Short mmCIF file of C-alpha atoms in Angstrom, two decimals:
data_model
loop_
_atom_site.label_atom_id
_atom_site.label_comp_id
_atom_site.label_asym_id
_atom_site.label_seq_id
_atom_site.Cartn_x
_atom_site.Cartn_y
_atom_site.Cartn_z
CA MET H 1 -22.91 -30.05 -67.86
CA ALA H 2 -25.67 -27.53 -68.49
CA GLY H 3 -27.54 -28.81 -65.43
CA VAL H 4 -24.48 -28.36 -63.26
CA ASN H 5 -24.05 -24.78 -64.51
CA ALA H 6 -27.70 -24.04 -63.79
CA ASN H 7 -27.34 -25.40 -60.25
CA MET H 8 -24.18 -23.36 -59.69
CA GLN H 9 -25.94 -20.21 -60.88
CA TYR H 10 -28.88 -20.95 -58.53
CA ILE H 11 -26.52 -21.49 -55.58
CA ASN H 12 -24.57 -18.33 -56.39
CA HIS H 13 -27.82 -16.36 -56.74
CA ASN H 14 -29.01 -17.57 -53.30
CA ALA H 15 -25.62 -16.81 -51.78
CA ASN H 16 -25.75 -13.27 -53.21
CA ASN H 17 -29.24 -12.76 -51.77
CA LEU H 18 -28.09 -13.98 -48.39
CA ALA H 19 -25.03 -11.77 -48.50
CA GLY H 20 -27.26 -8.75 -49.08
CA GLY H 21 -30.07 -7.68 -46.77
CA ASN H 22 -31.67 -11.13 -46.46
CA ILE H 23 -29.27 -12.31 -43.72
CA ALA H 24 -30.29 -9.50 -41.40
CA GLN H 25 -33.94 -10.18 -42.18
CA MET H 26 -33.50 -13.88 -41.41
CA GLN H 27 -31.82 -13.07 -38.09
CA VAL H 28 -34.68 -10.76 -37.10
CA GLN H 29 -37.18 -13.49 -37.94
CA ALA H 30 -35.16 -16.10 -36.07
CA GLN H 31 -35.17 -14.14 -32.79
CA PRO H 32 -38.96 -14.32 -32.20
CA GLN H 33 -38.90 -17.98 -33.22
CA ALA H 34 -36.10 -18.70 -30.76
CA GLN H 35 -37.99 -16.86 -28.01
CA ALA H 36 -41.16 -18.80 -28.80
CA GLN H 37 -39.24 -22.08 -28.74
CA ALA H 38 -37.63 -21.15 -25.41
CA GLN H 39 -41.03 -20.29 -23.93
CA ALA H 40 -42.55 -23.52 -25.23
CA GLN H 41 -39.65 -25.49 -23.79
CA ALA H 42 -40.00 -23.74 -20.42
CA GLN H 43 -43.74 -24.50 -20.36
CA ALA H 44 -43.09 -28.15 -21.23
CA GLN H 45 -40.55 -28.43 -18.41
CA ALA H 46 -42.96 -26.80 -15.95
CA GLN H 47 -45.73 -29.20 -16.97
CA ALA H 48 -43.37 -32.17 -16.64
CA GLN H 49 -42.42 -31.05 -13.13
CA GLU H 50 -46.10 -30.68 -12.20
CA VAL H 51 -46.83 -34.20 -13.47
CA GLU H 52 -43.87 -35.58 -11.51
CA GLU H 53 -45.08 -33.82 -8.36
CA GLU H 54 -48.61 -35.17 -8.85
CA GLU H 55 -47.29 -38.69 -9.36
CA LYS H 56 -45.26 -38.56 -6.13
CA VAL H 57 -48.28 -38.79 -3.89
CA PHE H 58 -46.77 -41.22 -1.38
CA VAL H 59 -43.93 -43.70 -1.14
CA VAL H 60 -44.73 -47.24 -0.06
CA THR H 61 -42.31 -48.52 2.56
CA LEU H 62 -41.12 -52.10 2.78
CA THR H 63 -42.93 -52.61 6.07
CA ALA H 64 -46.17 -51.29 4.59
CA MET H 65 -45.82 -53.70 1.65
CA ALA H 66 -45.13 -56.58 4.05
CA LEU H 67 -48.23 -55.68 6.07
CA TRP H 68 -50.32 -55.40 2.88
CA ASP H 69 -49.10 -58.81 1.68
CA TYR H 70 -49.77 -60.32 5.12
CA ALA H 71 -53.33 -58.96 5.20
CA HIS H 72 -53.91 -60.10 1.61
CA GLU H 73 -52.76 -63.61 2.55
CA ILE H 74 -55.16 -63.66 5.52
CA VAL H 75 -58.04 -62.60 3.26
CA GLN H 76 -57.21 -65.40 0.82
CA ASP H 77 -57.00 -67.90 3.68
CA ASN H 78 -60.37 -66.72 4.98
CA ALA H 79 -61.91 -67.13 1.53
CA ALA H 80 -60.52 -70.68 1.26
CA TRP H 81 -61.77 -71.47 4.78
CA ALA H 82 -65.26 -70.18 3.89
CA ARG H 83 -65.37 -72.35 0.73
CA ASN H 84 -64.25 -75.48 2.59
CA HIS H 85 -66.28 -74.85 5.77
CA PRO H 86 -69.33 -72.83 4.73
CA GLN H 87 -71.15 -73.23 8.08
CA ALA H 88 -68.13 -72.83 10.38
CA PRO H 89 -67.16 -69.42 11.79
CA ARG H 90 -64.00 -67.85 10.49
CA PRO H 91 -60.93 -68.07 12.67
CA PRO H 92 -60.23 -64.81 14.51
CA HIS H 93 -57.24 -62.70 13.55
CA PRO H 94 -55.98 -60.11 16.00
CA PRO H 95 -55.31 -56.59 14.67
CA VAL H 96 -51.85 -56.17 13.24
CA PRO H 97 -49.73 -53.67 15.19
CA MET H 98 -48.19 -50.97 13.01
CA SER H 99 -46.83 -47.44 13.09
CA ARG H 100 -48.95 -44.41 12.25
CA ARG H 101 -46.92 -43.90 9.09
CA ASP H 102 -47.60 -47.45 7.87
CA LYS H 103 -51.26 -47.10 8.81
CA CYS H 104 -51.53 -43.92 6.73
CA ILE H 105 -49.74 -45.51 3.78
CA LEU H 106 -51.95 -48.61 3.97
CA THR H 107 -55.05 -46.43 4.13
CA LEU H 108 -53.95 -44.65 0.97
CA MET H 109 -53.20 -47.96 -0.71
CA ALA H 110 -56.65 -49.29 0.22
CA GLU H 111 -58.35 -46.13 -1.07
CA GLU H 112 -56.41 -46.34 -4.33
CA ARG H 113 -57.38 -50.00 -4.71
CA ARG H 114 -61.03 -49.19 -3.94
CA ASP H 115 -61.05 -46.37 -6.51
CA GLU H 116 -59.60 -48.71 -9.13
CA ILE H 117 -62.25 -51.34 -8.37
CA PHE H 118 -65.04 -48.74 -8.67
CA ARG H 119 -63.57 -47.53 -11.95
CA LEU H 120 -63.50 -51.10 -13.29
CA LEU H 121 -67.04 -51.76 -12.02
CA ASN H 122 -68.32 -48.62 -13.76
CA GLU H 123 -66.56 -49.72 -16.93
CA VAL H 124 -68.26 -53.14 -16.80
CA ILE H 125 -71.65 -51.50 -16.14
CA GLU H 126 -71.13 -49.22 -19.16
CA VAL H 127 -70.17 -52.18 -21.38
CA GLU H 128 -73.27 -54.08 -20.21
CA ARG H 129 -75.44 -51.05 -20.95
CA LEU H 130 -73.93 -50.60 -24.43
CA LEU H 131 -74.45 -54.30 -25.21
CA GLY H 132 -78.00 -54.30 -23.84
CA LEU H 133 -77.14 -56.81 -21.10
CA ASP H 134 -78.29 -54.68 -18.16
CA ASP H 135 -81.46 -55.53 -16.23
CA THR H 136 -83.29 -52.31 -17.08
#
């Protein structure tokens, strides 16, 4: 019972302090904090929008994907032909007709793929160097 009375006195004491000048002081302190939080939230939203805009570089159309898959299939067929007929010339494939838009999208896709391959190659070279497997 003594513990309960002590807790009640503590609560009443804090309530009396809040009822006095401490409430106004807390509100004054809360305003700059609220402004800082609002600014931080606005900055976070602006950064999120910038990231979204950077990620939306181009949209791949269905026709561009079909052309990419078709070309990829031809490359695989050519590789199989070269393994099975090492001395024979590769069969010719005429250029694939496409719109300018699809050509631009496919160019961007090829550049992105090339960049990824170079990044992976540099990573392998670095691993070889760290393990002492390089030829130098």
